Amino acid sequence: MLLAGTVVADPTTVYEDGAVVVADDRIAAVGERSEVADTYPDHPVREFDLLAPGLVGGHVHSVQSLGRGIADDTALLEWLFDHVLPMEASLDEREMRIAAELGYLELLESGTTTAIDHLSVDHADAAFEAAIDLGIRGRMGKVLMDKRAPEGLEEDTDAALEETERLLQTYHGAADERIRYAVTPRFAVSCTEACLRGARDIADRYEGVRIHTHASENTDEIETVREDTGMRNIAWLDEVGLTGEDVVLAHCVHTTEREREILATTGTHVTYCPSSNMKLASGIAPIVDYLDRGITVALGNDGPPCNNTLDQFTEMRQASLLQKVERLDPEVTPARAVFEMATLGGARAAGFEEVGALREGWRADVIALDTDLTRATPLPDPLSHLVFSAHGDDVTFTMVDGTVVYDEAFGGLQTGDGDRIRRRAREVAAELHE
Amino acid sequence: MLLAGTVVADPTTVYEDGAVVVADDRIAAVGERSEVADTYPDHPVREFDLLAPGLVGGHVHSVQSLGRGIADDTALLEWLFDHVLPMEASLDEREMRIAAELGYLELLESGTTTAIDHLSVDHADAAFEAAIDLGIRGRMGKVLMDKRAPEGLEEDTDAALEETERLLQTYHGAADERIRYAVTPRFAVSCTEACLRGARDIADRYEGVRIHTHASENTDEIETVREDTGMRNIAWLDEVGLTGEDVVLAHCVHTTEREREILATTGTHVTYCPSSNMKLASGIAPIVDYLDRGITVALGNDGPPCNNTLDQFTEMRQASLLQKVERLDPEVTPARAVFEMATLGGARAAGFEEVGALREGWRADVIALDTDLTRATPLPDPLSHLVFSAHGDDVTFTMVDGTVVYDEAFGGLQTGDGDRIRRRAREVAAELHE
């Protein structure tokens, strides 16, 4: 298939009249349309306004989707323990499947093709199956909580780690490597030392597995960890093995100089979640400093109860604007830096090779956007448009690994029934509400 | 016409199964559908998902629309003097009309029915005519700049004030009071004392005229005013008469305790422009403090070169999130407070009576939104949805003063040719770019 349009191939490469050729699950060619079309004269052509690499959601809670709008205007720990975790605990396997489908549907419709997804304690199979079926690229894992967990979510440490290994053996590498496992402790507040060290042990015993957890989002969280361990949160995570090139830490809002050095020297990846950090009043992460230190920064929406959407375009805009006002410097985090977080940075953190840009031989994760819109008029710079003006609503076409998963011209979701997913989600959410 | 759906009538009144009856330019009834429908059995019925009052853009530069995306990542004074003002100065009357039409089209499509609009120095007639024709409710005026203006925009003081009076006499009260005049000095940096006092004099001599200017957006601006006058900016504006219940000051990011007292005791209105203040790295306005003092706060997008959209839903979300993280308090600026800024607060600042809520006898400024969307699933609280999840893209129907100006079911803009406006805007922008 030859996809034609203005092509933003990566943060520094734009072909105004470009084309992307997809063969099987790979990009066979990308460049100026005149050159590409000559080399691939027999491919069927689809015309689009603007083509870009699929975005990477660097920290998502797909299975919290049924809690959109349930707990606005509350702080992290109350929000988590009084609202979000009880909701997660109440979901049975069927409901977890519906929640995950709703999350993946929103991501795929709005141009996110890869998600680092923090599931729940129970029924993780349902989310893995949903990800396999709907066609998203996922780095995902069951949550571990073996202390300070609300009723219904606290686990025995060994049982939790055994369940992690069962899931890992079942799903890691599934769907032609589209699905990969992340060992996923909730956060240091809710995990014993044995649990955290057990997570590291599992990650070391399997090729290509990652560790994904929350870290230093909130000052109360940091204080709780200090009371438990006598250490700052990231120093503690480092102590028990949860730093390194295979680790993704969401948030990292409040970090000391020494903790930042740990992140940089260990090659630990950080996911910036600006809207979530703003809405929960957690604080502003020192992202410019992290970038200056060479830390890989991904970008995440977090979950619908704290965002309240999974639109990564909203998050790109927010990522830039929040750093500019925090630093009182309008030149920091320009469009290209933020677009890199949402594509190549996210893919690096997620541990997917040849993902995050439109390059010959790379995985065919491609999105197309409509720009025949007032909000896109005029459009002097496609990167500026993608970061500061575009909405996920503009996405008309989403391809993951060479498969068209969403196509507005052919009824929307191609890998499931979008109307049915929304209808069932409304029904379940109404029951939960009662 | 009877408009049926979930009705958000004002920040504290929601009818889940509601209706709004419009007769001529007024709301004849609003309430539960069962009650309203019995009283108005003969009105034609339109079914919608969600109905709300039209939003009020508290500070907009419609005629900067052609500069969307031209000057990202630059600070206010450089952005203004090196990029935006030269663009404004280069527009002829026809181009000014196209720029204004593009701005009003974006506003109406995305649910903003009233704008406090800061035009340019020249060709203000073109924008007034566009506002009259496209059907937006406008509080608008020609810009005054009689010092420190770039080539082509600096005016003789008397000539500028005379031109203001001519425009005021021509357009103030036009279109059945839908268009009202605001005397519009650019800002204290670019206006002599005679100009500012002249603005006050005009506002005093005509019934129902307002004054609208920028104030204390940026520390360099404040320093320049101090060098010129020896005073803080808002103290200076107060000295020359530019405070009071007929004055709207955009931004007010950097204010002293004494200046805040001036704003509160004089009844001066403030427009909060969070995205613009973030993108230009101006700072974070102390909005919670202003609200605590009883100051009326409106909400504004500012212009496409600094935002880069005129989507007021984006701005509502930003308004709340930015205050939460600034105060490190997730309870401040909840959805209802922000929705009030974008409706009743804006209408109060703009000086339009019976505008900003759906109430019996009030002006029929009504919008409808589609909620059959993944991003709106589930939807436990319509106000939370409007502020935290909705996009201007969801607006399907916009009515101003009882006239349908935008209707997605009937081809979009009803008061002009949307495709033609976008096409001509692209052509002019391409010429300007060269």
PDB file of N, CA and C in Angstrom, chain B residues 193-242:
ATOM      1  N   GLU B 193       0.030  58.797  27.375  1.00  0.00           N
ATOM      2  CA  GLU B 193      -0.957  59.152  28.406  1.00  0.00           C
ATOM      3  C   GLU B 193      -2.183  59.789  27.753  1.00  0.00           C
ATOM      4  N   ALA B 194      -1.943  60.645  26.750  1.00  0.00           N
ATOM      5  CA  ALA B 194      -3.078  61.303  26.074  1.00  0.00           C
ATOM      6  C   ALA B 194      -3.997  60.277  25.423  1.00  0.00           C
ATOM      7  N   CYS B 195      -3.414  59.258  24.870  1.00  0.00           N
ATOM      8  CA  CYS B 195      -4.205  58.214  24.214  1.00  0.00           C
ATOM      9  C   CYS B 195      -5.048  57.458  25.240  1.00  0.00           C
ATOM     10  N   LEU B 196      -4.416  57.070  26.361  1.00  0.00           N
ATOM     11  CA  LEU B 196      -5.142  56.308  27.386  1.00  0.00           C
ATOM     12  C   LEU B 196      -6.260  57.154  28.000  1.00  0.00           C
ATOM     13  N   ARG B 197      -5.965  58.432  28.284  1.00  0.00           N
ATOM     14  CA  ARG B 197      -7.008  59.307  28.852  1.00  0.00           C
ATOM     15  C   ARG B 197      -8.097  59.567  27.816  1.00  0.00           C
ATOM     16  N   GLY B 198      -7.698  59.632  26.556  1.00  0.00           N
ATOM     17  CA  GLY B 198      -8.680  59.807  25.480  1.00  0.00           C
ATOM     18  C   GLY B 198      -9.613  58.611  25.374  1.00  0.00           C
ATOM     19  N   ALA B 199      -9.061  57.412  25.615  1.00  0.00           N
ATOM     20  CA  ALA B 199      -9.887  56.196  25.581  1.00  0.00           C
ATOM     21  C   ALA B 199     -10.952  56.264  26.679  1.00  0.00           C
ATOM     22  N   ARG B 200     -10.539  56.650  27.857  1.00  0.00           N
ATOM     23  CA  ARG B 200     -11.489  56.787  28.968  1.00  0.00           C
ATOM     24  C   ARG B 200     -12.559  57.825  28.649  1.00  0.00           C
ATOM     25  N   ASP B 201     -12.136  58.931  28.055  1.00  0.00           N
ATOM     26  CA  ASP B 201     -13.080  60.002  27.729  1.00  0.00           C
ATOM     27  C   ASP B 201     -14.158  59.504  26.757  1.00  0.00           C
ATOM     28  N   ILE B 202     -13.741  58.779  25.742  1.00  0.00           N
ATOM     29  CA  ILE B 202     -14.726  58.247  24.784  1.00  0.00           C
ATOM     30  C   ILE B 202     -15.681  57.283  25.486  1.00  0.00           C
ATOM     31  N   ALA B 203     -15.120  56.390  26.299  1.00  0.00           N
ATOM     32  CA  ALA B 203     -15.972  55.389  26.965  1.00  0.00           C
ATOM     33  C   ALA B 203     -17.007  56.073  27.856  1.00  0.00           C
ATOM     34  N   ASP B 204     -16.634  57.213  28.428  1.00  0.00           N
ATOM     35  CA  ASP B 204     -17.568  57.926  29.302  1.00  0.00           C
ATOM     36  C   ASP B 204     -18.664  58.643  28.525  1.00  0.00           C
ATOM     37  N   ARG B 205     -18.385  58.977  27.275  1.00  0.00           N
ATOM     38  CA  ARG B 205     -19.346  59.779  26.522  1.00  0.00           C
ATOM     39  C   ARG B 205     -20.394  58.945  25.780  1.00  0.00           C
ATOM     40  N   TYR B 206     -20.225  57.638  25.744  1.00  0.00           N
ATOM     41  CA  TYR B 206     -21.194  56.788  25.031  1.00  0.00           C
ATOM     42  C   TYR B 206     -21.724  55.708  25.970  1.00  0.00           C
ATOM     43  N   GLU B 207     -23.010  55.523  25.953  1.00  0.00           N
ATOM     44  CA  GLU B 207     -23.667  54.524  26.795  1.00  0.00           C
ATOM     45  C   GLU B 207     -23.242  53.104  26.386  1.00  0.00           C
ATOM     46  N   GLY B 208     -22.850  52.322  27.379  1.00  0.00           N
ATOM     47  CA  GLY B 208     -22.647  50.889  27.120  1.00  0.00           C
ATOM     48  C   GLY B 208     -21.362  50.529  26.410  1.00  0.00           C
ATOM     49  N   VAL B 209     -20.432  51.496  26.299  1.00  0.00           N
ATOM     50  CA  VAL B 209     -19.137  51.188  25.676  1.00  0.00           C
ATOM     51  C   VAL B 209     -18.184  50.655  26.748  1.00  0.00           C
ATOM     52  N   ARG B 210     -17.277  49.765  26.360  1.00  0.00           N
ATOM     53  CA  ARG B 210     -16.287  49.218  27.289  1.00  0.00           C
ATOM     54  C   ARG B 210     -14.873  49.603  26.849  1.00  0.00           C
ATOM     55  N   ILE B 211     -13.936  49.351  27.740  1.00  0.00           N
ATOM     56  CA  ILE B 211     -12.510  49.511  27.430  1.00  0.00           C
ATOM     57  C   ILE B 211     -11.854  48.147  27.591  1.00  0.00           C
ATOM     58  N   HIS B 212     -11.040  47.774  26.646  1.00  0.00           N
ATOM     59  CA  HIS B 212     -10.393  46.462  26.675  1.00  0.00           C
ATOM     60  C   HIS B 212      -8.936  46.622  26.296  1.00  0.00           C
ATOM     61  N   THR B 213      -8.036  46.184  27.187  1.00  0.00           N
ATOM     62  CA  THR B 213      -6.610  46.272  26.880  1.00  0.00           C
ATOM     63  C   THR B 213      -5.860  45.127  27.533  1.00  0.00           C
ATOM     64  N   HIS B 214      -4.594  44.962  27.166  1.00  0.00           N
ATOM     65  CA  HIS B 214      -3.697  44.000  27.809  1.00  0.00           C
ATOM     66  C   HIS B 214      -3.062  44.649  29.024  1.00  0.00           C
ATOM     67  N   ALA B 215      -2.835  43.863  30.084  1.00  0.00           N
ATOM     68  CA  ALA B 215      -2.166  44.452  31.247  1.00  0.00           C
ATOM     69  C   ALA B 215      -1.375  43.419  32.024  1.00  0.00           C
ATOM     70  N   SER B 216      -0.110  43.739  32.266  1.00  0.00           N
ATOM     71  CA  SER B 216       0.738  42.977  33.188  1.00  0.00           C
ATOM     72  C   SER B 216       0.789  41.500  32.831  1.00  0.00           C
ATOM     73  N   GLU B 217       1.011  41.274  31.538  1.00  0.00           N
ATOM     74  CA  GLU B 217       1.153  39.914  31.026  1.00  0.00           C
ATOM     75  C   GLU B 217       2.572  39.420  31.273  1.00  0.00           C
ATOM     76  N   ASN B 218       3.530  40.351  31.247  1.00  0.00           N
ATOM     77  CA  ASN B 218       4.931  39.979  31.101  1.00  0.00           C
ATOM     78  C   ASN B 218       5.791  40.950  31.911  1.00  0.00           C
ATOM     79  N   THR B 219       6.861  40.465  32.506  1.00  0.00           N
ATOM     80  CA  THR B 219       7.673  41.326  33.371  1.00  0.00           C
ATOM     81  C   THR B 219       8.406  42.424  32.581  1.00  0.00           C
ATOM     82  N   ASP B 220       8.797  42.139  31.336  1.00  0.00           N
ATOM     83  CA  ASP B 220       9.453  43.179  30.523  1.00  0.00           C
ATOM     84  C   ASP B 220       8.486  44.322  30.230  1.00  0.00           C
ATOM     85  N   GLU B 221       7.236  43.950  29.970  1.00  0.00           N
ATOM     86  CA  GLU B 221       6.201  44.963  29.740  1.00  0.00           C
ATOM     87  C   GLU B 221       6.058  45.870  30.976  1.00  0.00           C
ATOM     88  N   ILE B 222       6.020  45.248  32.142  1.00  0.00           N
ATOM     89  CA  ILE B 222       5.847  46.018  33.382  1.00  0.00           C
ATOM     90  C   ILE B 222       7.042  46.934  33.611  1.00  0.00           C
ATOM     91  N   GLU B 223       8.239  46.442  33.306  1.00  0.00           N
ATOM     92  CA  GLU B 223       9.451  47.240  33.476  1.00  0.00           C
ATOM     93  C   GLU B 223       9.445  48.431  32.516  1.00  0.00           C
ATOM     94  N   THR B 224       9.003  48.215  31.292  1.00  0.00           N
ATOM     95  CA  THR B 224       8.932  49.305  30.316  1.00  0.00           C
ATOM     96  C   THR B 224       7.971  50.392  30.790  1.00  0.00           C
ATOM     97  N   VAL B 225       6.836  49.992  31.307  1.00  0.00           N
ATOM     98  CA  VAL B 225       5.864  50.971  31.808  1.00  0.00           C
ATOM     99  C   VAL B 225       6.438  51.729  33.010  1.00  0.00           C
ATOM    100  N   ARG B 226       7.174  51.023  33.852  1.00  0.00           N
ATOM    101  CA  ARG B 226       7.788  51.698  35.003  1.00  0.00           C
ATOM    102  C   ARG B 226       8.800  52.746  34.537  1.00  0.00           C
ATOM    103  N   GLU B 227       9.569  52.384  33.515  1.00  0.00           N
ATOM    104  CA  GLU B 227      10.538  53.359  32.989  1.00  0.00           C
ATOM    105  C   GLU B 227       9.814  54.582  32.419  1.00  0.00           C
ATOM    106  N   ASP B 228       8.699  54.354  31.769  1.00  0.00           N
ATOM    107  CA  ASP B 228       7.950  55.453  31.155  1.00  0.00           C
ATOM    108  C   ASP B 228       7.239  56.327  32.190  1.00  0.00           C
ATOM    109  N   THR B 229       6.702  55.703  33.220  1.00  0.00           N
ATOM    110  CA  THR B 229       5.750  56.411  34.096  1.00  0.00           C
ATOM    111  C   THR B 229       6.169  56.451  35.560  1.00  0.00           C
ATOM    112  N   GLY B 230       7.141  55.621  35.938  1.00  0.00           N
ATOM    113  CA  GLY B 230       7.513  55.519  37.345  1.00  0.00           C
ATOM    114  C   GLY B 230       6.527  54.708  38.170  1.00  0.00           C
ATOM    115  N   MET B 231       5.582  54.057  37.526  1.00  0.00           N
ATOM    116  CA  MET B 231       4.554  53.334  38.268  1.00  0.00           C
ATOM    117  C   MET B 231       4.431  51.882  37.793  1.00  0.00           C
ATOM    118  N   ARG B 232       3.887  51.034  38.663  1.00  0.00           N
ATOM    119  CA  ARG B 232       3.477  49.693  38.234  1.00  0.00           C
ATOM    120  C   ARG B 232       2.364  49.831  37.192  1.00  0.00           C
ATOM    121  N   ASN B 233       2.249  48.864  36.341  1.00  0.00           N
ATOM    122  CA  ASN B 233       1.364  48.949  35.181  1.00  0.00           C
ATOM    123  C   ASN B 233      -0.110  49.198  35.546  1.00  0.00           C
ATOM    124  N   ILE B 234      -0.636  48.398  36.455  1.00  0.00           N
ATOM    125  CA  ILE B 234      -2.066  48.535  36.766  1.00  0.00           C
ATOM    126  C   ILE B 234      -2.320  49.785  37.608  1.00  0.00           C
ATOM    127  N   ALA B 235      -1.352  50.148  38.426  1.00  0.00           N
ATOM    128  CA  ALA B 235      -1.473  51.420  39.139  1.00  0.00           C
ATOM    129  C   ALA B 235      -1.523  52.570  38.131  1.00  0.00           C
ATOM    130  N   TRP B 236      -0.713  52.470  37.087  1.00  0.00           N
ATOM    131  CA  TRP B 236      -0.710  53.496  36.034  1.00  0.00           C
ATOM    132  C   TRP B 236      -2.051  53.516  35.268  1.00  0.00           C
ATOM    133  N   LEU B 237      -2.540  52.357  34.913  1.00  0.00           N
ATOM    134  CA  LEU B 237      -3.828  52.308  34.221  1.00  0.00           C
ATOM    135  C   LEU B 237      -4.912  52.921  35.099  1.00  0.00           C
ATOM    136  N   ASP B 238      -4.856  52.644  36.389  1.00  0.00           N
ATOM    137  CA  ASP B 238      -5.841  53.224  37.316  1.00  0.00           C
ATOM    138  C   ASP B 238      -5.703  54.746  37.358  1.00  0.00           C
ATOM    139  N   GLU B 239      -4.470  55.199  37.361  1.00  0.00           N
ATOM    140  CA  GLU B 239      -4.177  56.648  37.399  1.00  0.00           C
ATOM    141  C   GLU B 239      -4.810  57.370  36.202  1.00  0.00           C
ATOM    142  N   VAL B 240      -4.759  56.745  35.031  1.00  0.00           N
ATOM    143  CA  VAL B 240      -5.269  57.424  33.829  1.00  0.00           C
ATOM    144  C   VAL B 240      -6.714  57.034  33.507  1.00  0.00           C
ATOM    145  N   GLY B 241      -7.362  56.305  34.424  1.00  0.00           N
ATOM    146  CA  GLY B 241      -8.793  56.039  34.257  1.00  0.00           C
ATOM    147  C   GLY B 241      -9.148  54.704  33.646  1.00  0.00           C
ATOM    148  N   LEU B 242      -8.149  53.848  33.427  1.00  0.00           N
ATOM    149  CA  LEU B 242      -8.456  52.582  32.751  1.00  0.00           C
ATOM    150  C   LEU B 242      -8.651  51.432  33.729  1.00  0.00           C
TER     151      LEU B 242
END
